[in-house]
Every structure is written in C-alpha cells, then in structure tokens.
GROMACS .gro file of C-alpha atoms in nm:
model
  499
    1UNK     CA    1   0.002  -0.004  -0.002
    2UNK     CA    2   0.131   0.344  -0.094
    3UNK     CA    3   0.224   0.547   0.208
    4UNK     CA    4   0.093   0.904   0.232
    5UNK     CA    5   0.287   1.144   0.449
    6UNK     CA    6   0.091   1.390   0.653
    7UNK     CA    7   0.265   1.669   0.834
    8UNK     CA    8   0.112   1.866   1.124
    9UNK     CA    9   0.267   2.155   1.320
   10UNK     CA   10   0.138   2.188   1.674
   11UNK     CA   11   0.216   2.410   1.966
   12UNK     CA   12   0.339   2.291   2.307
   13UNK     CA   13   0.003   2.387   2.460
   14UNK     CA   14  -0.159   2.093   2.263
   15UNK     CA   15   0.102   1.853   2.385
   16UNK     CA   16   0.051   1.938   2.744
   17UNK     CA   17   0.412   1.842   2.802
   18UNK     CA   18   0.333   1.476   2.766
   19UNK     CA   19   0.359   1.226   2.481
   20UNK     CA   20   0.061   1.038   2.620
   21UNK     CA   21  -0.157   1.328   2.525
   22UNK     CA   22  -0.093   1.276   2.158
   23UNK     CA   23  -0.344   1.056   1.995
   24UNK     CA   24  -0.219   0.722   1.875
   25UNK     CA   25  -0.253   0.622   1.502
   26UNK     CA   26  -0.296   0.275   1.374
   27UNK     CA   27  -0.130   0.133   1.065
   28UNK     CA   28  -0.185  -0.194   0.889
   29UNK     CA   29   0.161  -0.338   0.813
   30UNK     CA   30   0.240  -0.547   0.509
   31UNK     CA   31   0.105  -0.908   0.480
   32UNK     CA   32   0.394  -1.157   0.490
   33UNK     CA   33   0.405  -1.534   0.416
   34UNK     CA   34   0.369  -1.719   0.747
   35UNK     CA   35   0.735  -1.780   0.829
   36UNK     CA   36   0.866  -2.132   0.756
   37UNK     CA   37   0.526  -2.251   0.632
   38UNK     CA   38   0.630  -2.257   0.274
   39UNK     CA   39   0.911  -2.489   0.371
   40UNK     CA   40   0.660  -2.730   0.522
   41UNK     CA   41   0.407  -2.684   0.246
   42UNK     CA   42   0.578  -2.883  -0.022
   43UNK     CA   43   0.236  -2.973  -0.175
   44UNK     CA   44   0.153  -2.604  -0.213
   45UNK     CA   45  -0.177  -2.622  -0.034
   46UNK     CA   46  -0.173  -2.417   0.284
   47UNK     CA   47  -0.402  -2.176   0.474
   48UNK     CA   48  -0.423  -1.980   0.797
   49UNK     CA   49  -0.768  -2.071   0.931
   50UNK     CA   50  -0.784  -1.891   1.271
   51UNK     CA   51  -0.606  -1.628   1.471
   52UNK     CA   52  -0.627  -1.531   1.832
   53UNK     CA   53  -0.443  -1.250   2.008
   54UNK     CA   54  -0.423  -1.246   2.389
   55UNK     CA   55  -0.252  -0.907   2.407
   56UNK     CA   56  -0.097  -0.661   2.155
   57UNK     CA   57   0.175  -0.853   1.955
   58UNK     CA   58   0.102  -1.181   2.123
   59UNK     CA   59  -0.102  -1.394   1.893
   60UNK     CA   60  -0.127  -1.752   1.751
   61UNK     CA   61  -0.251  -1.886   1.416
   62UNK     CA   62  -0.352  -2.242   1.312
   63UNK     CA   63  -0.439  -2.385   0.984
   64UNK     CA   64  -0.299  -2.656   0.755
   65UNK     CA   65  -0.040  -2.736   0.489
   66UNK     CA   66   0.032  -3.019   0.253
   67UNK     CA   67   0.343  -3.242   0.241
   68UNK     CA   68   0.424  -3.555   0.058
   69UNK     CA   69   0.198  -3.751   0.292
   70UNK     CA   70  -0.108  -3.521   0.269
   71UNK     CA   71  -0.263  -3.245   0.471
   72UNK     CA   72  -0.124  -3.157   0.803
   73UNK     CA   73  -0.195  -2.904   1.083
   74UNK     CA   74   0.040  -2.626   1.194
   75UNK     CA   75   0.061  -2.356   1.462
   76UNK     CA   76   0.264  -2.036   1.474
   77UNK     CA   77   0.302  -1.776   1.743
   78UNK     CA   78   0.373  -1.405   1.755
   79UNK     CA   79   0.561  -1.301   2.062
   80UNK     CA   80   0.616  -0.935   2.159
   81UNK     CA   81   0.533  -0.833   1.797
   82UNK     CA   82   0.755  -1.088   1.615
   83UNK     CA   83   0.622  -1.380   1.425
   84UNK     CA   84   0.812  -1.708   1.485
   85UNK     CA   85   0.829  -2.011   1.260
   86UNK     CA   86   0.534  -2.226   1.176
   87UNK     CA   87   0.571  -2.574   1.314
   88UNK     CA   88   0.364  -2.896   1.267
   89UNK     CA   89   0.125  -2.943   1.557
   90UNK     CA   90   0.331  -3.168   1.783
   91UNK     CA   91   0.231  -3.535   1.763
   92UNK     CA   92  -0.052  -3.468   1.513
   93UNK     CA   93   0.134  -3.629   1.233
   94UNK     CA   94   0.155  -3.954   1.427
   95UNK     CA   95  -0.226  -3.947   1.492
   96UNK     CA   96  -0.290  -3.854   1.132
   97UNK     CA   97  -0.219  -4.191   0.963
   98UNK     CA   98  -0.478  -4.105   0.695
   99UNK     CA   99  -0.299  -3.800   0.595
  100UNK     CA  100  -0.576  -3.547   0.632
  101UNK     CA  101  -0.542  -3.309   0.921
  102UNK     CA  102  -0.617  -2.951   0.989
  103UNK     CA  103  -0.608  -2.696   1.282
  104UNK     CA  104  -0.953  -2.533   1.256
  105UNK     CA  105  -0.964  -2.294   1.543
  106UNK     CA  106  -0.736  -2.133   1.802
  107UNK     CA  107  -0.800  -1.945   2.126
  108UNK     CA  108  -0.547  -1.776   2.348
  109UNK     CA  109  -0.638  -1.676   2.705
  110UNK     CA  110  -0.307  -1.502   2.770
  111UNK     CA  111   0.024  -1.465   2.607
  112UNK     CA  112   0.171  -1.814   2.560
  113UNK     CA  113  -0.143  -1.995   2.684
  114UNK     CA  114  -0.364  -2.106   2.390
  115UNK     CA  115  -0.555  -2.413   2.272
  116UNK     CA  116  -0.626  -2.548   1.916
  117UNK     CA  117  -0.881  -2.789   1.790
  118UNK     CA  118  -0.933  -2.950   1.457
  119UNK     CA  119  -0.929  -3.292   1.300
  120UNK     CA  120  -0.717  -3.577   1.168
  121UNK     CA  121  -0.772  -3.912   0.989
  122UNK     CA  122  -0.677  -4.266   1.093
  123UNK     CA  123  -0.797  -4.617   1.015
  124UNK     CA  124  -1.129  -4.547   1.180
  125UNK     CA  125  -1.196  -4.232   0.982
  126UNK     CA  126  -1.196  -3.866   1.070
  127UNK     CA  127  -1.136  -3.777   1.433
  128UNK     CA  128  -1.115  -3.466   1.649
  129UNK     CA  129  -0.812  -3.343   1.845
  130UNK     CA  130  -0.711  -3.079   2.096
  131UNK     CA  131  -0.368  -2.940   2.176
  132UNK     CA  132  -0.262  -2.689   2.439
  133UNK     CA  133   0.020  -2.435   2.461
  134UNK     CA  134   0.128  -2.365   2.826
  135UNK     CA  135   0.364  -2.083   2.915
  136UNK     CA  136   0.480  -2.061   2.559
  137UNK     CA  137   0.535  -2.433   2.490
  138UNK     CA  138   0.304  -2.639   2.270
  139UNK     CA  139   0.227  -2.979   2.413
  140UNK     CA  140   0.130  -3.287   2.213
  141UNK     CA  141  -0.198  -3.318   2.024
  142UNK     CA  142  -0.443  -3.574   2.157
  143UNK     CA  143  -0.754  -3.731   2.039
  144UNK     CA  144  -1.054  -3.549   2.203
  145UNK     CA  145  -1.126  -3.787   2.488
  146UNK     CA  146  -1.424  -4.023   2.438
  147UNK     CA  147  -1.513  -3.872   2.102
  148UNK     CA  148  -1.410  -4.189   1.921
  149UNK     CA  149  -1.660  -4.376   2.126
  150UNK     CA  150  -1.943  -4.146   2.009
  151UNK     CA  151  -1.800  -4.133   1.655
  152UNK     CA  152  -1.920  -4.471   1.527
  153UNK     CA  153  -1.977  -4.333   1.184
  154UNK     CA  154  -1.613  -4.238   1.146
  155UNK     CA  155  -1.654  -3.865   1.086
  156UNK     CA  156  -1.583  -3.614   1.362
  157UNK     CA  157  -1.439  -3.259   1.383
  158UNK     CA  158  -1.343  -3.007   1.647
  159UNK     CA  159  -1.490  -2.700   1.491
  160UNK     CA  160  -1.435  -2.421   1.743
  161UNK     CA  161  -1.239  -2.361   2.063
  162UNK     CA  162  -1.266  -2.087   2.325
  163UNK     CA  163  -1.045  -2.037   2.639
  164UNK     CA  164  -1.181  -1.799   2.906
  165UNK     CA  165  -0.853  -1.827   3.103
  166UNK     CA  166  -0.540  -2.035   3.087
  167UNK     CA  167  -0.643  -2.402   3.110
  168UNK     CA  168  -1.017  -2.332   3.101
  169UNK     CA  169  -1.142  -2.398   2.759
  170UNK     CA  170  -1.433  -2.549   2.566
  171UNK     CA  171  -1.457  -2.716   2.226
  172UNK     CA  172  -1.762  -2.797   2.006
  173UNK     CA  173  -1.798  -2.973   1.682
  174UNK     CA  174  -1.972  -3.277   1.545
  175UNK     CA  175  -1.947  -3.666   1.516
  176UNK     CA  176  -2.134  -3.925   1.306
  177UNK     CA  177  -2.304  -4.225   1.432
  178UNK     CA  178  -2.395  -4.503   1.183
  179UNK     CA  179  -2.715  -4.313   1.097
  180UNK     CA  180  -2.701  -3.951   1.201
  181UNK     CA  181  -2.473  -3.651   1.267
  182UNK     CA  182  -2.477  -3.496   1.616
  183UNK     CA  183  -2.303  -3.218   1.799
  184UNK     CA  184  -2.070  -3.242   2.103
  185UNK     CA  185  -1.900  -3.029   2.366
  186UNK     CA  186  -1.592  -3.099   2.576
  187UNK     CA  187  -1.425  -2.890   2.849
  188UNK     CA  188  -1.081  -2.845   3.008
  189UNK     CA  189  -1.094  -2.716   3.362
  190UNK     CA  190  -0.823  -2.546   3.571
  191UNK     CA  191  -0.543  -2.676   3.336
  192UNK     CA  192  -0.638  -3.037   3.416
  193UNK     CA  193  -0.655  -3.298   3.136
  194UNK     CA  194  -0.938  -3.248   2.898
  195UNK     CA  195  -1.267  -3.401   3.012
  196UNK     CA  196  -1.469  -3.647   2.803
  197UNK     CA  197  -1.670  -3.534   2.502
  198UNK     CA  198  -2.049  -3.546   2.545
  199UNK     CA  199  -2.336  -3.514   2.310
  200UNK     CA  200  -2.483  -3.165   2.335
  201UNK     CA  201  -2.764  -3.213   2.590
  202UNK     CA  202  -3.109  -3.235   2.436
  203UNK     CA  203  -2.980  -3.157   2.080
  204UNK     CA  204  -3.075  -3.507   1.963
  205UNK     CA  205  -3.435  -3.443   2.065
  206UNK     CA  206  -3.447  -3.137   1.833
  207UNK     CA  207  -3.249  -3.313   1.568
  208UNK     CA  208  -3.529  -3.538   1.442
  209UNK     CA  209  -3.390  -3.546   1.083
  210UNK     CA  210  -3.047  -3.659   1.209
  211UNK     CA  211  -2.802  -3.385   1.091
  212UNK     CA  212  -2.666  -3.154   1.371
  213UNK     CA  213  -2.335  -2.989   1.452
  214UNK     CA  214  -2.190  -2.733   1.695
  215UNK     CA  215  -2.025  -2.460   1.483
  216UNK     CA  216  -1.904  -2.201   1.733
  217UNK     CA  217  -1.823  -2.172   2.109
  218UNK     CA  218  -1.753  -1.867   2.323
  219UNK     CA  219  -1.656  -1.864   2.691
  220UNK     CA  220  -1.691  -1.547   2.893
  221UNK     CA  221  -1.541  -1.692   3.205
  222UNK     CA  222  -1.434  -2.037   3.329
  223UNK     CA  223  -1.739  -2.269   3.318
  224UNK     CA  224  -1.963  -2.005   3.151
  225UNK     CA  225  -1.983  -2.065   2.778
  226UNK     CA  226  -2.233  -2.077   2.492
  227UNK     CA  227  -2.248  -2.284   2.174
  228UNK     CA  228  -2.443  -2.235   1.860
  229UNK     CA  229  -2.499  -2.450   1.555
  230UNK     CA  230  -2.762  -2.620   1.349
  231UNK     CA  231  -2.990  -2.913   1.342
  232UNK     CA  232  -3.255  -3.058   1.106
  233UNK     CA  233  -3.618  -3.145   1.169
  234UNK     CA  234  -3.919  -3.214   0.949
  235UNK     CA  235  -3.927  -2.852   0.833
  236UNK     CA  236  -3.557  -2.835   0.734
  237UNK     CA  237  -3.244  -2.676   0.877
  238UNK     CA  238  -3.268  -2.487   1.206
  239UNK     CA  239  -3.048  -2.296   1.452
  240UNK     CA  240  -2.980  -2.379   1.818
  241UNK     CA  241  -2.811  -2.239   2.128
  242UNK     CA  242  -2.696  -2.402   2.449
  243UNK     CA  243  -2.535  -2.254   2.760
  244UNK     CA  244  -2.288  -2.383   3.013
  245UNK     CA  245  -2.344  -2.209   3.349
  246UNK     CA  246  -2.123  -2.262   3.653
  247UNK     CA  247  -1.958  -2.559   3.481
  248UNK     CA  248  -2.282  -2.741   3.384
  249UNK     CA  249  -2.420  -2.761   3.026
  250UNK     CA  250  -2.795  -2.696   3.002
  251UNK     CA  251  -3.022  -2.828   2.737
  252UNK     CA  252  -2.997  -2.704   2.367
  253UNK     CA  253  -3.292  -2.499   2.259
  254UNK     CA  254  -3.405  -2.388   1.914
  255UNK     CA  255  -3.318  -2.017   1.873
  256UNK     CA  256  -3.627  -1.831   1.982
  257UNK     CA  257  -3.843  -1.704   1.694
  258UNK     CA  258  -3.596  -1.829   1.427
  259UNK     CA  259  -3.835  -2.099   1.312
  260UNK     CA  260  -4.101  -1.840   1.252
  261UNK     CA  261  -3.867  -1.642   1.031
  262UNK     CA  262  -3.734  -1.956   0.855
  263UNK     CA  263  -4.042  -2.024   0.658
  264UNK     CA  264  -3.848  -2.209   0.381
  265UNK     CA  265  -3.663  -2.437   0.619
  266UNK     CA  266  -3.301  -2.348   0.560
  267UNK     CA  267  -3.139  -2.181   0.860
  268UNK     CA  268  -2.795  -2.205   1.014
  269UNK     CA  269  -2.625  -2.036   1.305
  270UNK     CA  270  -2.269  -1.940   1.223
  271UNK     CA  271  -2.115  -1.763   1.515
  272UNK     CA  272  -2.151  -1.676   1.883
  273UNK     CA  273  -1.970  -1.430   2.105
  274UNK     CA  274  -2.019  -1.377   2.488
  275UNK     CA  275  -1.894  -1.058   2.649
  276UNK     CA  276  -1.980  -1.175   2.996
  277UNK     CA  277  -2.155  -1.468   3.151
  278UNK     CA  278  -2.517  -1.482   3.016
  279UNK     CA  279  -2.462  -1.189   2.776
  280UNK     CA  280  -2.404  -1.321   2.423
  281UNK     CA  281  -2.499  -1.273   2.065
  282UNK     CA  282  -2.543  -1.507   1.765
  283UNK     CA  283  -2.567  -1.451   1.396
  284UNK     CA  284  -2.644  -1.664   1.087
  285UNK     CA  285  -2.902  -1.685   0.820
  286UNK     CA  286  -3.251  -1.820   0.745
  287UNK     CA  287  -3.466  -1.862   0.430
  288UNK     CA  288  -3.795  -1.702   0.366
  289UNK     CA  289  -4.012  -1.604   0.069
  290UNK     CA  290  -3.779  -1.320  -0.022
  291UNK     CA  291  -3.476  -1.547  -0.018
  292UNK     CA  292  -3.188  -1.603   0.221
  293UNK     CA  293  -3.158  -1.337   0.492
  294UNK     CA  294  -2.942  -1.266   0.798
  295UNK     CA  295  -3.041  -1.273   1.158
  296UNK     CA  296  -2.913  -1.171   1.513
  297UNK     CA  297  -3.021  -1.281   1.854
  298UNK     CA  298  -2.910  -1.174   2.196
  299UNK     CA  299  -2.882  -1.338   2.533
  300UNK     CA  300  -2.919  -1.083   2.812
  301UNK     CA  301  -2.867  -1.168   3.179
  302UNK     CA  302  -2.904  -1.536   3.091
  303UNK     CA  303  -3.220  -1.512   2.889
  304UNK     CA  304  -3.221  -1.556   2.513
  305UNK     CA  305  -3.440  -1.304   2.325
  306UNK     CA  306  -3.601  -1.350   1.986
  307UNK     CA  307  -3.413  -1.370   1.666
  308UNK     CA  308  -3.465  -1.079   1.443
  309UNK     CA  309  -3.377  -0.998   1.084
  310UNK     CA  310  -3.055  -0.783   1.075
  311UNK     CA  311  -3.202  -0.442   1.053
  312UNK     CA  312  -3.190  -0.281   0.707
  313UNK     CA  313  -3.010  -0.583   0.552
  314UNK     CA  314  -3.316  -0.687   0.357
  315UNK     CA  315  -3.306  -0.342   0.195
  316UNK     CA  316  -2.950  -0.397   0.082
  317UNK     CA  317  -3.019  -0.763  -0.012
  318UNK     CA  318  -3.222  -0.697  -0.318
  319UNK     CA  319  -3.125  -1.030  -0.487
  320UNK     CA  320  -3.214  -1.230  -0.182
  321UNK     CA  321  -2.893  -1.398  -0.065
  322UNK     CA  322  -2.753  -1.264   0.272
  323UNK     CA  323  -2.613  -1.403   0.594
  324UNK     CA  324  -2.430  -1.307   0.915
  325UNK     CA  325  -2.085  -1.469   0.898
  326UNK     CA  326  -1.932  -1.356   1.231
  327UNK     CA  327  -2.014  -1.175   1.554
  328UNK     CA  328  -1.801  -1.012   1.824
  329UNK     CA  329  -1.910  -0.860   2.149
  330UNK     CA  330  -1.674  -0.625   2.333
  331UNK     CA  331  -1.913  -0.572   2.630
  332UNK     CA  332  -2.274  -0.661   2.702
  333UNK     CA  333  -2.496  -0.502   2.436
  334UNK     CA  334  -2.199  -0.369   2.236
  335UNK     CA  335  -2.143  -0.611   1.942
  336UNK     CA  336  -2.064  -0.616   1.571
  337UNK     CA  337  -2.164  -0.852   1.286
  338UNK     CA  338  -2.022  -0.887   0.936
  339UNK     CA  339  -2.136  -1.088   0.646
  340UNK     CA  340  -2.262  -1.064   0.297
  341UNK     CA  341  -2.560  -0.967   0.085
  342UNK     CA  342  -2.648  -0.978  -0.280
  343UNK     CA  343  -2.755  -0.689  -0.497
  344UNK     CA  344  -2.762  -0.595  -0.866
  345UNK     CA  345  -2.382  -0.549  -0.866
  346UNK     CA  346  -2.323  -0.883  -0.721
  347UNK     CA  347  -2.229  -1.020  -0.368
  348UNK     CA  348  -2.118  -0.742  -0.126
  349UNK     CA  349  -2.004  -0.719   0.236
  350UNK     CA  350  -2.188  -0.553   0.527
  351UNK     CA  351  -2.131  -0.449   0.890
  352UNK     CA  352  -2.386  -0.371   1.163
  353UNK     CA  353  -2.326  -0.258   1.526
  354UNK     CA  354  -2.523  -0.306   1.845
  355UNK     CA  355  -2.474  -0.018   2.079
  356UNK     CA  356  -2.606  -0.001   2.425
  357UNK     CA  357  -2.823  -0.307   2.353
  358UNK     CA  358  -2.987  -0.171   2.032
  359UNK     CA  359  -2.898  -0.302   1.687
  360UNK     CA  360  -2.846  -0.028   1.433
  361UNK     CA  361  -2.895  -0.060   1.061
  362UNK     CA  362  -2.667  -0.269   0.839
  363UNK     CA  363  -2.443  -0.079   0.601
  364UNK     CA  364  -2.244  -0.172   0.301
  365UNK     CA  365  -1.880  -0.194   0.406
  366UNK     CA  366  -1.756   0.152   0.319
  367UNK     CA  367  -1.544   0.163  -0.008
  368UNK     CA  368  -1.561  -0.220  -0.052
  369UNK     CA  369  -1.797  -0.189  -0.349
  370UNK     CA  370  -1.534   0.018  -0.519
  371UNK     CA  371  -1.272  -0.246  -0.470
  372UNK     CA  372  -1.522  -0.521  -0.560
  373UNK     CA  373  -1.543  -0.449  -0.938
  374UNK     CA  374  -1.621  -0.820  -1.018
  375UNK     CA  375  -1.905  -0.838  -0.764
  376UNK     CA  376  -1.809  -1.112  -0.521
  377UNK     CA  377  -1.730  -0.981  -0.176
  378UNK     CA  378  -1.805  -1.060   0.191
  379UNK     CA  379  -1.703  -1.007   0.538
  380UNK     CA  380  -1.569  -1.334   0.686
  381UNK     CA  381  -1.455  -1.232   1.046
  382UNK     CA  382  -1.506  -0.951   1.285
  383UNK     CA  383  -1.322  -0.876   1.621
  384UNK     CA  384  -1.404  -0.595   1.865
  385UNK     CA  385  -1.151  -0.504   2.122
  386UNK     CA  386  -1.387  -0.240   2.289
  387UNK     CA  387  -1.721  -0.097   2.215
  388UNK     CA  388  -1.693   0.082   1.876
  389UNK     CA  389  -1.337  -0.031   1.806
  390UNK     CA  390  -1.355  -0.326   1.575
  391UNK     CA  391  -1.194  -0.473   1.263
  392UNK     CA  392  -1.328  -0.692   0.976
  393UNK     CA  393  -1.153  -0.901   0.716
  394UNK     CA  394  -1.279  -1.086   0.414
  395UNK     CA  395  -1.241  -1.090   0.039
  396UNK     CA  396  -1.351  -0.910  -0.278
  397UNK     CA  397  -1.309  -0.987  -0.655
  398UNK     CA  398  -1.139  -0.739  -0.878
  399UNK     CA  399  -1.157  -0.935  -1.202
  400UNK     CA  400  -1.329  -1.255  -1.324
  401UNK     CA  401  -1.170  -1.535  -1.122
  402UNK     CA  402  -0.960  -1.295  -0.908
  403UNK     CA  403  -1.001  -1.274  -0.531
  404UNK     CA  404  -0.828  -1.039  -0.300
  405UNK     CA  405  -0.825  -0.980   0.083
  406UNK     CA  406  -0.938  -0.671   0.259
  407UNK     CA  407  -0.948  -0.511   0.604
  408UNK     CA  408  -1.156  -0.234   0.746
  409UNK     CA  409  -1.161  -0.066   1.088
  410UNK     CA  410  -1.416   0.097   1.314
  411UNK     CA  411  -1.264   0.357   1.542
  412UNK     CA  412  -1.466   0.527   1.824
  413UNK     CA  413  -1.783   0.409   1.660
  414UNK     CA  414  -1.713   0.509   1.304
  415UNK     CA  415  -1.628   0.260   1.017
  416UNK     CA  416  -1.349   0.375   0.793
  417UNK     CA  417  -1.296   0.259   0.437
  418UNK     CA  418  -1.206  -0.092   0.342
  419UNK     CA  419  -0.857  -0.131   0.195
  420UNK     CA  420  -0.678  -0.412   0.013
  421UNK     CA  421  -0.456  -0.593   0.267
  422UNK     CA  422  -0.128  -0.418   0.215
  423UNK     CA  423   0.123  -0.616   0.003
  424UNK     CA  424  -0.114  -0.907  -0.033
  425UNK     CA  425  -0.184  -0.840  -0.388
  426UNK     CA  426   0.188  -0.871  -0.463
  427UNK     CA  427   0.203  -1.207  -0.306
  428UNK     CA  428  -0.122  -1.319  -0.468
  429UNK     CA  429   0.006  -1.378  -0.819
  430UNK     CA  430  -0.239  -1.666  -0.867
  431UNK     CA  431  -0.537  -1.442  -0.795
  432UNK     CA  432  -0.699  -1.615  -0.510
  433UNK     CA  433  -0.664  -1.460  -0.162
  434UNK     CA  434  -0.889  -1.431   0.144
  435UNK     CA  435  -0.868  -1.283   0.495
  436UNK     CA  436  -1.019  -1.574   0.695
  437UNK     CA  437  -0.984  -1.450   1.052
  438UNK     CA  438  -0.913  -1.140   1.257
  439UNK     CA  439  -0.837  -1.090   1.626
  440UNK     CA  440  -0.797  -0.753   1.802
  441UNK     CA  441  -0.627  -0.761   2.150
  442UNK     CA  442  -0.687  -0.386   2.209
  443UNK     CA  443  -0.811  -0.099   1.994
  444UNK     CA  444  -0.581  -0.058   1.710
  445UNK     CA  445  -0.385  -0.382   1.768
  446UNK     CA  446  -0.514  -0.665   1.556
  447UNK     CA  447  -0.394  -0.956   1.346
  448UNK     CA  448  -0.535  -1.111   1.039
  449UNK     CA  449  -0.457  -1.457   0.877
  450UNK     CA  450  -0.577  -1.623   0.564
  451UNK     CA  451  -0.426  -1.739   0.235
  452UNK     CA  452  -0.313  -1.635  -0.111
  453UNK     CA  453  -0.212  -1.817  -0.425
  454UNK     CA  454   0.127  -1.772  -0.581
  455UNK     CA  455   0.036  -1.927  -0.911
  456UNK     CA  456   0.345  -1.819  -1.083
  457UNK     CA  457   0.564  -1.966  -0.811
  458UNK     CA  458   0.724  -1.626  -0.764
  459UNK     CA  459   0.982  -1.557  -0.491
  460UNK     CA  460   0.806  -1.243  -0.349
  461UNK     CA  461   0.820  -1.166   0.022
  462UNK     CA  462   1.103  -0.981   0.195
  463UNK     CA  463   1.459  -1.030   0.087
  464UNK     CA  464   1.599  -1.306  -0.119
  465UNK     CA  465   1.415  -1.643  -0.086
  466UNK     CA  466   1.407  -1.948  -0.302
  467UNK     CA  467   1.133  -1.983  -0.558
  468UNK     CA  468   0.813  -2.107  -0.402
  469UNK     CA  469   0.595  -2.394  -0.515
  470UNK     CA  470   0.288  -2.251  -0.693
  471UNK     CA  471  -0.033  -2.293  -0.498
  472UNK     CA  472  -0.220  -2.180  -0.185
  473UNK     CA  473  -0.002  -2.029   0.086
  474UNK     CA  474  -0.080  -1.871   0.435
  475UNK     CA  475  -0.018  -1.521   0.542
  476UNK     CA  476  -0.032  -1.297   0.852
  477UNK     CA  477  -0.060  -0.922   0.885
  478UNK     CA  478  -0.082  -0.695   1.180
  479UNK     CA  479  -0.237  -0.359   1.270
  480UNK     CA  480  -0.031  -0.176   1.523
  481UNK     CA  481  -0.124   0.117   1.731
  482UNK     CA  482   0.152   0.388   1.714
  483UNK     CA  483   0.205   0.691   1.941
  484UNK     CA  484   0.388   0.954   1.743
  485UNK     CA  485   0.699   1.088   1.921
  486UNK     CA  486   0.707   1.441   2.053
  487UNK     CA  487   0.977   1.675   2.182
  488UNK     CA  488   0.809   1.895   2.456
  489UNK     CA  489   1.117   2.124   2.485
  490UNK     CA  490   1.076   2.255   2.130
  491UNK     CA  491   0.868   2.563   2.057
  492UNK     CA  492   0.681   2.372   1.794
  493UNK     CA  493   0.682   2.001   1.718
  494UNK     CA  494   0.638   1.855   1.368
  495UNK     CA  495   0.452   1.524   1.391
  496UNK     CA  496   0.484   1.296   1.085
  497UNK     CA  497   0.225   1.017   1.033
  498UNK     CA  498   0.231   0.744   0.780
  499UNK     CA  499  -0.092   0.555   0.696
   0.00000   0.00000   0.00000
C-alpha cells in the first residue's frame, strides 16, 4: 500500500508536556507469508484458518499445509510483535495416519497460553483433536477424549475452541453415528487434562432429521460458555443455542423465533460471542419467501431473546442472498456483525453494530464496493476490542476469477474505508486470496490470517528467498497502534504520520 505522509505543526500547549496526550494512530503493516510455512508446504496447499491475540503483539495462528503424505496441521506464534516459525502441531502427524489433518480454530487466554482444535484421519476415519500451549510451549496433540466412542460413523471434527482463562477452555463440533450427525461439547478445567466429549444435551431431541453440529463456542469466564450451531427437523435446517453455567451444560434449545422467520426451512447459526456470563450474541441466516436473509439474536442476563432480521439488511439484499458470518461482542450489548448480501452489482459485504443493547442498521462496508469490481465480496470475520473499536476481514473480486483480501476498521464508533490488505496483492500472483480470521487484542492492535495463491511460483516476500511452489500459501498481517514521538522542549513540534 502506498504510504501518504501527513505533516502537522502543533504548539506545546496541545502537547501538554506529555507524549501520552498525543493521539495514537493505527497502521496496517504488510502481509507476509507465514514464516517457515512454505518450507513445510511442499504440496503447495496451505491456509491460515484462525488467529487469536491475547494481548498486543502476542497472537497464535493455526491452519493446514500439505506435504508428501497429505494435509497436516500447523501452529505459529507471534511474541512481543515478532512472528516465529510455523511448526507442525506436535504429535498430530503420528495421529494422522490417514494424511488429512487441519487446525480449525485457536483461542489464546493469555500470552503463550492457547488451545487449538481440529481433525485428523486414521484407520477409523476422521477424528477430532485438541492441543494446548502452556507458558509458551506447545504440548502434544491428543484425540478428544471419548469422542471416538461417540463417533461410530467415522467422521468427527473439532470446529471451534474458546478459552476464558489459561487451562479453562471448551470445544464444540460434530461426530457421526452410523445413521446420524450430532453435536458435541468438551471442556478443560483449571489446566487439568481434557474431560470427556459429551453429546450436546437435548440436541438429539431437536435433531429429528439427524443432521446436527456445533459450529461456534464462546466462553466469557471459566465454566460459563455458549455454543451455537444447526440441526434438522421435519421442516428443514434450524439453529440452536446451548449454555454452560457454573460448569454445567444446560439443554440445547431452538433459537427463539427463528423457526417463525425460517419459513423455507433453511437456517444455520454461524457464530456466537459472549462478552460476559449470560450476555451473548449469535448471527447466521434463514430462508423465507424473499430469499436467504441474515439474523441476530441476543442473550441478556442469561435469557435468550427472539431472533430478528438484521435491521436494514433486507433493503440492501435486493437479490435475496444474505447471511451473518461472524459476531464479536466487546461488552454486554455492544457487538458487531459482518457478512454478505447480494444486490444488482453482485455479492457485497456489510457490517452492523449493536450499541447499548440496540442493533443499528446494516450498512455496506465503506469503499468495498469500489474495490469489488467483479461483484463477489463478503466479510468473513469481525473482532471488537472495545465498544466501537472493531476490525473486519474478508475478500472481494477485482476481476473474473480474481479474489483479494481486505481489512476495514471501526474507530470510536465510525467505520473507515475498506482497503486491500497491504502487500497481499503482490504475493497473490495466482489471484485467489482471502482474509479468513481477525483478532484484536486492544483498539488498534489486531492480526489477520488467511491465504493467497502464488500461481506463478514467484519468490516475493522480503529479501532473497528460494522460488516457492505454486499454490495456496498462508499469510499474516498486523495492525499496530503507534504513538507519534514528541519533543516537549521545542517551541513547535512537527509530527509525521504514515498511513
């Protein structure tokens, strides 16, 4: 991204004799290939799936790469602002005798204390795993305890993990029996070994047509979590929520009022975020006469309200294909959702905020339509560090068959303009890139991961590197809050900002 230099001359009175009185600026750095991942990725099929930042400059990413044996899972950490080298998830290759593994989700409770979930394949089929990082050291991946007993149909996945504090985590996902698909939950408490996976209580009662899964989990504090996902009944696909309170999982319930909206029987719940125990939000989609639409629903002080159409999204969604992809809540009643809608110019991205408990109107992501000249865009992930200070990533298309990644920030309640992820277009010589996940540890301090395609096998990157195998590769990029330096002893101070 071209840097623009802004120069401002200010008097000492504005500085008040203190650097802390100068407003910080935020600057997205350049996207870089995930260090050392290309060396692992000899099959040229890699992606960063999920990022979590515990504090500014202390993050972790998980995803997958391909070697001569097949797909494998990796992790990589950023410590004090520096990205280390990607490594194979310890012991996962030994589990993964069927050569199809992936880290799907990561959550970091504090710097160096994270957990990852995902899946691998063995002689019994697809299985779920968990792995912990403790005080900066990754342990060995293990099969999710007792999940293989449930998974008689040989297809299970850990879809999402959330850690409220170090050693207090929860995972959700699905498993197959010989006749149905069901959702599960599993907890780690106080750093002890992971407990046994259990079927999500009462979900099988809802799931009369036999296809259910937990898609997303969020834990506000130890033992206080929420899971959302989908199930099928005689009317089609539906959404559910279930809460863990004081360490005990309650019964799954149909999302209130969603069945009434979902008259065409095709609903799914994609994402949940809990700001505090009993104060959560969920987003997803449903299908009605006017097509597919997005919804939101809130839990307030432990009680789930009614699902509602995302305000004003139907007005944007003139071609009838919309959905909420991701939700993040910074505090109770202060959340943001991103996703997509379809209009005459194609598929576009939107954002919507809840402020003080009230959902505002969905808006097209500012400036994204201008980037999205080929009409295929959407917001894939949102993260809010504090009320009104959020970031979104996703993708847009700038030519037929060309996909690029974008980022956009909200600062003090105002959304800025979407921009192409700096330097990603240069890496993305094969024309297929996506920002898959964003995490903001504090306002103006975020990280994004995803993938790009270096179809030409170009060297790219920073410095001199060997030619890379052509295919999908993983990237990371950071937003860093910067306090410009000042010299209070000067009669006037010139502040230079780049952005």
